[in-house]
Coordinates of C-alpha atoms in Angstrom, one line a residue:
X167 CA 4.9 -47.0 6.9
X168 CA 7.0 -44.4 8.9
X169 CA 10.9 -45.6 8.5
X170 CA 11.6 -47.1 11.9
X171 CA 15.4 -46.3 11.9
X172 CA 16.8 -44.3 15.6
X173 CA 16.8 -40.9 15.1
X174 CA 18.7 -38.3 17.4
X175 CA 18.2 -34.5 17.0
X176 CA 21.6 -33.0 16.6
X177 CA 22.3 -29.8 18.3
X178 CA 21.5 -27.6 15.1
X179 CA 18.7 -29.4 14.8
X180 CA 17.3 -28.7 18.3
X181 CA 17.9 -24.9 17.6
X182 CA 16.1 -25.0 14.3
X183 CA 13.8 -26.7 15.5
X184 CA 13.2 -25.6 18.9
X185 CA 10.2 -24.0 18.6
X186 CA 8.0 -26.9 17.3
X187 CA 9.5 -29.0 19.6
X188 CA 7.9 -27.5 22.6
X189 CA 4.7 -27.6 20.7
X190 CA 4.7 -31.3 19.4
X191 CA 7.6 -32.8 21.6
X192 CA 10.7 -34.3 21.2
X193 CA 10.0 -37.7 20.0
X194 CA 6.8 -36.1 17.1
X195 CA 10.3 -34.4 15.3
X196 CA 12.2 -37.7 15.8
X197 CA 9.0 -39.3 13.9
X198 CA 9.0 -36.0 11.5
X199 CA 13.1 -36.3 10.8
X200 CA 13.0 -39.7 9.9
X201 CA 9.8 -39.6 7.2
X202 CA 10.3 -39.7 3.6
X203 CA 7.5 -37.7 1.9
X204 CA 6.9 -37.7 -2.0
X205 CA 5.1 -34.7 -3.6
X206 CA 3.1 -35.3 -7.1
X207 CA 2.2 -32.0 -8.6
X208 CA 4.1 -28.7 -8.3
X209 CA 1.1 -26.2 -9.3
X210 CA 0.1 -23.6 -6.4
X211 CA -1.2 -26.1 -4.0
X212 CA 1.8 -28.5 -4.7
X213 CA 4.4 -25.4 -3.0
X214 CA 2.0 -24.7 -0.5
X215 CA 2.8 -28.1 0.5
X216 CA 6.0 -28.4 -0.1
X217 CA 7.0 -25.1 2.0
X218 CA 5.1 -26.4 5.2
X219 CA 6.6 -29.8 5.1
X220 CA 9.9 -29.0 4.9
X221 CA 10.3 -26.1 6.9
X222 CA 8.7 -28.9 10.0
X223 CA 12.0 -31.0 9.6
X224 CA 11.2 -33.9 7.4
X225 CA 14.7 -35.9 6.5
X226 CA 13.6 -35.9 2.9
X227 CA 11.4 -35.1 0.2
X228 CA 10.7 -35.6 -4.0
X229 CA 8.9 -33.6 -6.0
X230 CA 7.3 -35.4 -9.3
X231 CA 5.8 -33.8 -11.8
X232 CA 5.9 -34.1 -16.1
X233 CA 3.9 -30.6 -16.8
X234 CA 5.9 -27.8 -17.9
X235 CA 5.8 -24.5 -16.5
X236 CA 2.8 -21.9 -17.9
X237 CA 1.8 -18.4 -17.4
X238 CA -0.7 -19.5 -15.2
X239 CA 1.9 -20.9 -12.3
X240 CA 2.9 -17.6 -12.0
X241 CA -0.1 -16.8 -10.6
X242 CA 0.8 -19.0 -7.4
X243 CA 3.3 -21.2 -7.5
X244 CA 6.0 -19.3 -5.7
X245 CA 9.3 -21.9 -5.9
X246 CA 9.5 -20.9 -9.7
X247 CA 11.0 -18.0 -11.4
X248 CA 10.1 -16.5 -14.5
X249 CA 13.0 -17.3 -16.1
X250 CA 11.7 -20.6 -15.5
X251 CA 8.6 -20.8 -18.3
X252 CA 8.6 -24.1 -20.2
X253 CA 10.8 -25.6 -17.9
X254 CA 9.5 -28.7 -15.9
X255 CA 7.5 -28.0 -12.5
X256 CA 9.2 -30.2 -10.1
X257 CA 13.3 -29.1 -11.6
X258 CA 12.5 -25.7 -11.1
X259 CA 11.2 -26.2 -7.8
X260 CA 14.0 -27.2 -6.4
X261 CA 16.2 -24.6 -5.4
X262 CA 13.9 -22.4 -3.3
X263 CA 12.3 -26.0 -1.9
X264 CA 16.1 -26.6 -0.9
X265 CA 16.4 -22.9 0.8
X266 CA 13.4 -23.3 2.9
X267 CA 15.4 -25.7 4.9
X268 CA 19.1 -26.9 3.9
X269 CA 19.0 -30.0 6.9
X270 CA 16.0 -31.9 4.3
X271 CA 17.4 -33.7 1.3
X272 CA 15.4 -32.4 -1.6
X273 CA 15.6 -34.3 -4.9
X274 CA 13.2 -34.3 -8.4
X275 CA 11.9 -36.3 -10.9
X276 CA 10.9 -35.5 -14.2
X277 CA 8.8 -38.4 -14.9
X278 CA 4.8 -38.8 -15.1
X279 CA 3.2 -40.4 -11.9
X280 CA 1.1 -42.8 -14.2
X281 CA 4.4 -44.4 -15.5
X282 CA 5.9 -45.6 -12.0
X283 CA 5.4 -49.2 -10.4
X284 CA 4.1 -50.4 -7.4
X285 CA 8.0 -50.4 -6.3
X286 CA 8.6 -47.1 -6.2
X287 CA 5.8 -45.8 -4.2
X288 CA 7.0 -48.1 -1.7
X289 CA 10.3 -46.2 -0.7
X290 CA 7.5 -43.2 0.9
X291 CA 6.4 -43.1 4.2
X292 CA 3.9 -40.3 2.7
X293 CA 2.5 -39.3 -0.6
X294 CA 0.6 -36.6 -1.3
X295 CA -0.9 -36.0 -5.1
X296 CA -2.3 -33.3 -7.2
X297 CA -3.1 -32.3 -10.0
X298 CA -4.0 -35.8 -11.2
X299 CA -7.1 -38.0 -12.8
X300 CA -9.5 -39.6 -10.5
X301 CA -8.5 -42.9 -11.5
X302 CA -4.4 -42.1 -11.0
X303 CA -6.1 -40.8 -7.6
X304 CA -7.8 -43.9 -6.9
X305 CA -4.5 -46.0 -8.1
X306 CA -2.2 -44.3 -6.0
X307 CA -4.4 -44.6 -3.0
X308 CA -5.1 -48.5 -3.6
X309 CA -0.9 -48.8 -4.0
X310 CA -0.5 -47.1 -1.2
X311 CA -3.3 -48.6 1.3
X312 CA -1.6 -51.8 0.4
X313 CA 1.9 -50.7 1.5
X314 CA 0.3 -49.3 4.9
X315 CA 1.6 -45.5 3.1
X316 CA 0.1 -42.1 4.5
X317 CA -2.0 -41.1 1.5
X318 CA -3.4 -37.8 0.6
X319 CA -4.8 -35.5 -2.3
X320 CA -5.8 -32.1 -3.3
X321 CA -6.3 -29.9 -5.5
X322 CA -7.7 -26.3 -6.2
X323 CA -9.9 -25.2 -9.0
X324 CA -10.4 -21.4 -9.0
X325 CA -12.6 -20.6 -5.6
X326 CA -13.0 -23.7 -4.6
X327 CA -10.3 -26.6 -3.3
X328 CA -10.1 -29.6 -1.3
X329 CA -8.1 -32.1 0.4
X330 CA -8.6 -35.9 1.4
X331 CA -6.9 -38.3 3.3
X332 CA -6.2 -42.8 4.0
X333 CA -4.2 -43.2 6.9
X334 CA -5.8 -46.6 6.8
X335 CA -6.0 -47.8 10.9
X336 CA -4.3 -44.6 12.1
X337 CA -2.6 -44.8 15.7
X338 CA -2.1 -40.9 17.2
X339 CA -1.7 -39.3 20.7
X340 CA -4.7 -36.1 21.7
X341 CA -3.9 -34.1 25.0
X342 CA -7.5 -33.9 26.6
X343 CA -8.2 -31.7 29.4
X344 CA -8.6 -33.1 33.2
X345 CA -11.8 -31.7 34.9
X346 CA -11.3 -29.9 37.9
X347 CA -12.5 -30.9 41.6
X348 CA -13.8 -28.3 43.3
X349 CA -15.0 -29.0 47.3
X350 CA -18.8 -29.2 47.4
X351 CA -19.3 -25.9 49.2
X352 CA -23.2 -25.0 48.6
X353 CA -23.5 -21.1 49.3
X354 CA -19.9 -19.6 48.5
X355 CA -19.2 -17.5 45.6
X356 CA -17.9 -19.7 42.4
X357 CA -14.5 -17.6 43.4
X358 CA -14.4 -18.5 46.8
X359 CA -15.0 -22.2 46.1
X360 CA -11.4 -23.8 47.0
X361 CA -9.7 -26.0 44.4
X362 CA -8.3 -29.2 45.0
X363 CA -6.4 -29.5 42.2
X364 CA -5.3 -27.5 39.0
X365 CA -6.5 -28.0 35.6
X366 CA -4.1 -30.0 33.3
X367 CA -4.0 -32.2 30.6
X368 CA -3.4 -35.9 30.0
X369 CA -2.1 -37.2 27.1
X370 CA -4.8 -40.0 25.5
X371 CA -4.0 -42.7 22.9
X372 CA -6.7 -43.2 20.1
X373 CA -7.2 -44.5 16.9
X374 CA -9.2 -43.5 13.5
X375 CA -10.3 -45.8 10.4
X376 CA -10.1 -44.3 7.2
X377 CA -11.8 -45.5 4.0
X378 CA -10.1 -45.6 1.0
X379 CA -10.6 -43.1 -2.1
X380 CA -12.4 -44.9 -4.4
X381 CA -15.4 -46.0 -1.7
X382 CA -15.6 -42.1 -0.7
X383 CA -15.8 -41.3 -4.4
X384 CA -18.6 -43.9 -5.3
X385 CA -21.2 -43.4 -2.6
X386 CA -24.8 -45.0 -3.8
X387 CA -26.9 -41.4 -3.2
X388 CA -29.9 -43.5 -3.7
X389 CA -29.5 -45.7 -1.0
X390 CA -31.3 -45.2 2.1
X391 CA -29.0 -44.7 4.4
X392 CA -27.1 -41.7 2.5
X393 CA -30.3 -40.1 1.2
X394 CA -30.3 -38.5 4.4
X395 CA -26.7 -37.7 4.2
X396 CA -26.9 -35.9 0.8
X397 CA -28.4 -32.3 2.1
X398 CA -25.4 -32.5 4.7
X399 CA -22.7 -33.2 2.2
X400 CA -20.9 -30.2 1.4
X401 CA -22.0 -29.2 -2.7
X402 CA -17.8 -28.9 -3.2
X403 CA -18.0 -32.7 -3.3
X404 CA -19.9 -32.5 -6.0
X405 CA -18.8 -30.6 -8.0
X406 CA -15.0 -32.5 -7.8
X407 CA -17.6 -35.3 -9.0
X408 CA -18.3 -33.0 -12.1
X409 CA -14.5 -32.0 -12.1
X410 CA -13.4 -35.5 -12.5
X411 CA -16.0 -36.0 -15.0
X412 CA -14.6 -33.0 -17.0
X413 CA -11.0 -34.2 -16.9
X414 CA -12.1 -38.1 -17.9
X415 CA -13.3 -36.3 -21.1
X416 CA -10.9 -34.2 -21.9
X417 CA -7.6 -35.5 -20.4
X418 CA -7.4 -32.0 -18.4
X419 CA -9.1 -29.6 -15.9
X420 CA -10.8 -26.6 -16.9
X421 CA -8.6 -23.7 -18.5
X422 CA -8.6 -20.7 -18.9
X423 CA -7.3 -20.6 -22.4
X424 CA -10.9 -22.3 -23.4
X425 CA -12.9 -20.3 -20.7
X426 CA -16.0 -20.5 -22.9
X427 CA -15.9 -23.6 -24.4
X428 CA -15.2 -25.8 -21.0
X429 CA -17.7 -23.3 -19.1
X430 CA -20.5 -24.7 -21.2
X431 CA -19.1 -28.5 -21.0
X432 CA -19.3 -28.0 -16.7
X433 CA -22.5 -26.4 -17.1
X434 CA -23.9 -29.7 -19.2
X435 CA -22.5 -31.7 -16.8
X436 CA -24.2 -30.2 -13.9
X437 CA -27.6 -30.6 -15.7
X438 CA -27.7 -33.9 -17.2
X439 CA -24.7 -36.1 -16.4
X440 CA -25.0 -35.3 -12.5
X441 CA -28.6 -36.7 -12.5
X442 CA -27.9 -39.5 -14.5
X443 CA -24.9 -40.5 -13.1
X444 CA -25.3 -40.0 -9.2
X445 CA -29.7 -39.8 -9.3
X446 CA -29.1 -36.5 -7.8
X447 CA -31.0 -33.5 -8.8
X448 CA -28.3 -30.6 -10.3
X449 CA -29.5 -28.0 -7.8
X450 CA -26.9 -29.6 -4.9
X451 CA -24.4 -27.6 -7.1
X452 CA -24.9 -23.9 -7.9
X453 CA -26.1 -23.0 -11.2
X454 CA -22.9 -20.4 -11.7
X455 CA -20.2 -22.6 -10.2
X456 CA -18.3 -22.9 -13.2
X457 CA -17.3 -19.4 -13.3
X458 CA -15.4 -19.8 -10.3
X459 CA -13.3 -22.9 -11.5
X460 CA -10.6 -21.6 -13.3
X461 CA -7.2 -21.6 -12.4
X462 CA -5.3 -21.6 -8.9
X463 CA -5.9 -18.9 -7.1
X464 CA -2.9 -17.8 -4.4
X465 CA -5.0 -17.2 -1.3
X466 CA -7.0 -20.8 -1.9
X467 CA -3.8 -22.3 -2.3
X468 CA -2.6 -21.3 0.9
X469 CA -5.7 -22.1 3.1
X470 CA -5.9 -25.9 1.8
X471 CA -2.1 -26.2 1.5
X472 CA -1.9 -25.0 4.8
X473 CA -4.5 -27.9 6.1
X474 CA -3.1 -30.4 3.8
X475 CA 0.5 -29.6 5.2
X476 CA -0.8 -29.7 8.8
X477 CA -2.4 -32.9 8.2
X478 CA 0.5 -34.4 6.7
X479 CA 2.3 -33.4 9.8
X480 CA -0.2 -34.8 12.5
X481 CA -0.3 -37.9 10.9
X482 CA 3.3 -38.4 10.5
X483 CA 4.2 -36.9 14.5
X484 CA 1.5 -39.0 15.4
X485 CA -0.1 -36.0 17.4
X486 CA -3.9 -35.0 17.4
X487 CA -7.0 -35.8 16.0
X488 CA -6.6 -36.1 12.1
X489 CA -9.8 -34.8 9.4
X490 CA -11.1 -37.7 8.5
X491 CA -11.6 -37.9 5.8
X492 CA -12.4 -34.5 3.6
X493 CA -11.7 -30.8 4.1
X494 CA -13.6 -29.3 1.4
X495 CA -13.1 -25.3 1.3
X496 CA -15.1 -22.1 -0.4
X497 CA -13.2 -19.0 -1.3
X498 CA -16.6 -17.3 -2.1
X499 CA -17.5 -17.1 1.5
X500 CA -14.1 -18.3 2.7
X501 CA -15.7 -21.6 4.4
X502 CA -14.2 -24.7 5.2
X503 CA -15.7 -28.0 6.3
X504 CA -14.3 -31.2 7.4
X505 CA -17.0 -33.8 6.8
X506 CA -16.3 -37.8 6.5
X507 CA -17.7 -39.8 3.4
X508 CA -17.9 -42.8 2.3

């Protein structure tokens, strides 16, 4: 839950910050400034989302993460150096996180996510995860529905990436449009038709129900109801099902250090354990898709850690609509689609 404690914007801070403040308003930075947000996973999505957060004016943030830093980061993880390789993620993350912004307290840890309590989790107003299994996914989200915390995941496998939220019963303000009056003046030119009043906009409260991972995750594709759901139901879904599959089998994701070998092991899984598993024929996934799995790519990274980011943002300022609950997104025809399952 968002820390409750009476915020002012200092001076510097209303220079910094002045910008989004005329966007968002003054009291969505008092709600920004005063959330604590905790990172899991410092590959290429994990900066992404990192640099937007903090450069908003969050008061603080940690970065988590046990994996050491490979050739591939390089390819898009931007808060590490090459000095850096072998080093842990989240430590080397640090000083560039702590640049972006010097007004946000930035602090690491070293530990795996799959180690920590209930407790911890508990001092977050927000967690975000990546680069985990589908059942540390599911754990953190269960931990964190519990604790009425701002969940969310992603993660990015080659070409394709995706993000999903639980903001549980999720309370947030939408500017909607006032229609214009016009006088009822039949015959006159739409120009020449006098307004009464100008257009503006009125601020409306609303609220969204969010489902938790696991029920999003386990959707009965034989039941009636989502049989007509399936053609709809963007194929990325799909193949995170497969994804997750992989990683359950092998305690990772697809690498590109055994290109070949794990190439075949998605292509098997498409075939046979997706019709066995979900009752779904393997066409809903493209017969080639594991060629474009591999690794982060930098420009996927920055489209869906630039929606996760602005996510995390609305939900915390409390301002607009959120996605609810998936934003799946295709750097093969640079697509992205929000769609709500589950």
């Amino acid at each position: 839950m968002i820390a409750r404690e009476s915020i002012e914007i200092t001076e510097d801070e209303a220079a910094l910050y002045d910008r989004q403040i005329r966007l968002w308003g003054l009291e969505a930075q008092k709600r920004l400034r005063a959330s604590r947000v905790l990172v899991i996973g410092l590959g290429g999505l994990g900066a992404e989302v990192v640099k937007n957060i903090v450069l908003s004016g969050i008061k603080s943030i940690l970065l988590l993460d046990h994996i050491l830093v490979s050739d591939d980061d390089f390819c898009s993880q931007f808060l590490i150096e090459r000095k850096d390789l072998r080093k842990n993620r989240a430590e080397s993350s640090v000083r560039k996180t702590r640049l972006l912004n010097p007004m946000v307290q930035v602090s690491y840890d070293t530990e795996n996510s799959e180690k920590k309590t209930e407790d911890f989790f508990t001092l977050f107003d927000v967690v975000c995860a990546s680069c985990c299994s589908e059942k540390e996914l599911i754990r953190l989200d269960n931990i964190c529905a519990k604790n009425s915390i701002m969940f969310f995941s992603g993660s990015v496998f080659g070409y394709y990436g995706y993000m999903f939220a639980d903001l549980n019963q999720h309370e947030y303000a939408e500017e909607m449009p006032n229609q214009k009056k016009i006088c009822n003046t039949e015959g006159e030119p739409a120009n020449k038709i006098p307004r009464l009043n100008d257009e503006q906009s009125r601020t409306v409260k609303k609220q969204a129900s969010f489902v938790q991972l696991q029920r999003a995750l386990n959707v009965d594709w034989n039941a009636e109801e989502n049989l007509m759901k399936l053609k709809k139901t963007p194929f990325i879904y799909f193949i995170l099902k497969v994804l997750f599959e992989f990683h359950l089998h092998n305690g990772r994701y697809p690498d590109t250090k055994h290109l070949e070998e794990d190439g075949k092991q998605l292509e098997c899984l498409r075939s046979k354990w997706l019709p066995q598993a979900l009752g779904i024929e393997s066409e809903v996934i493209p017969e080639d898709f594991w060629k474009y799995c591999f690794a982060e790519l930098s420009p996927v990274c920055a489209v869906v850690g630039g929606i996760l980011g602005q996510e995390i943002i609305k939900a915390v300022s409390q301002k607009d609509a959120p996605h609810n609950n998936f934003f799946f997104f295709s750097g093969l025809d640079s697509t992205g689609l929000v769609d709500r399952i589950g």
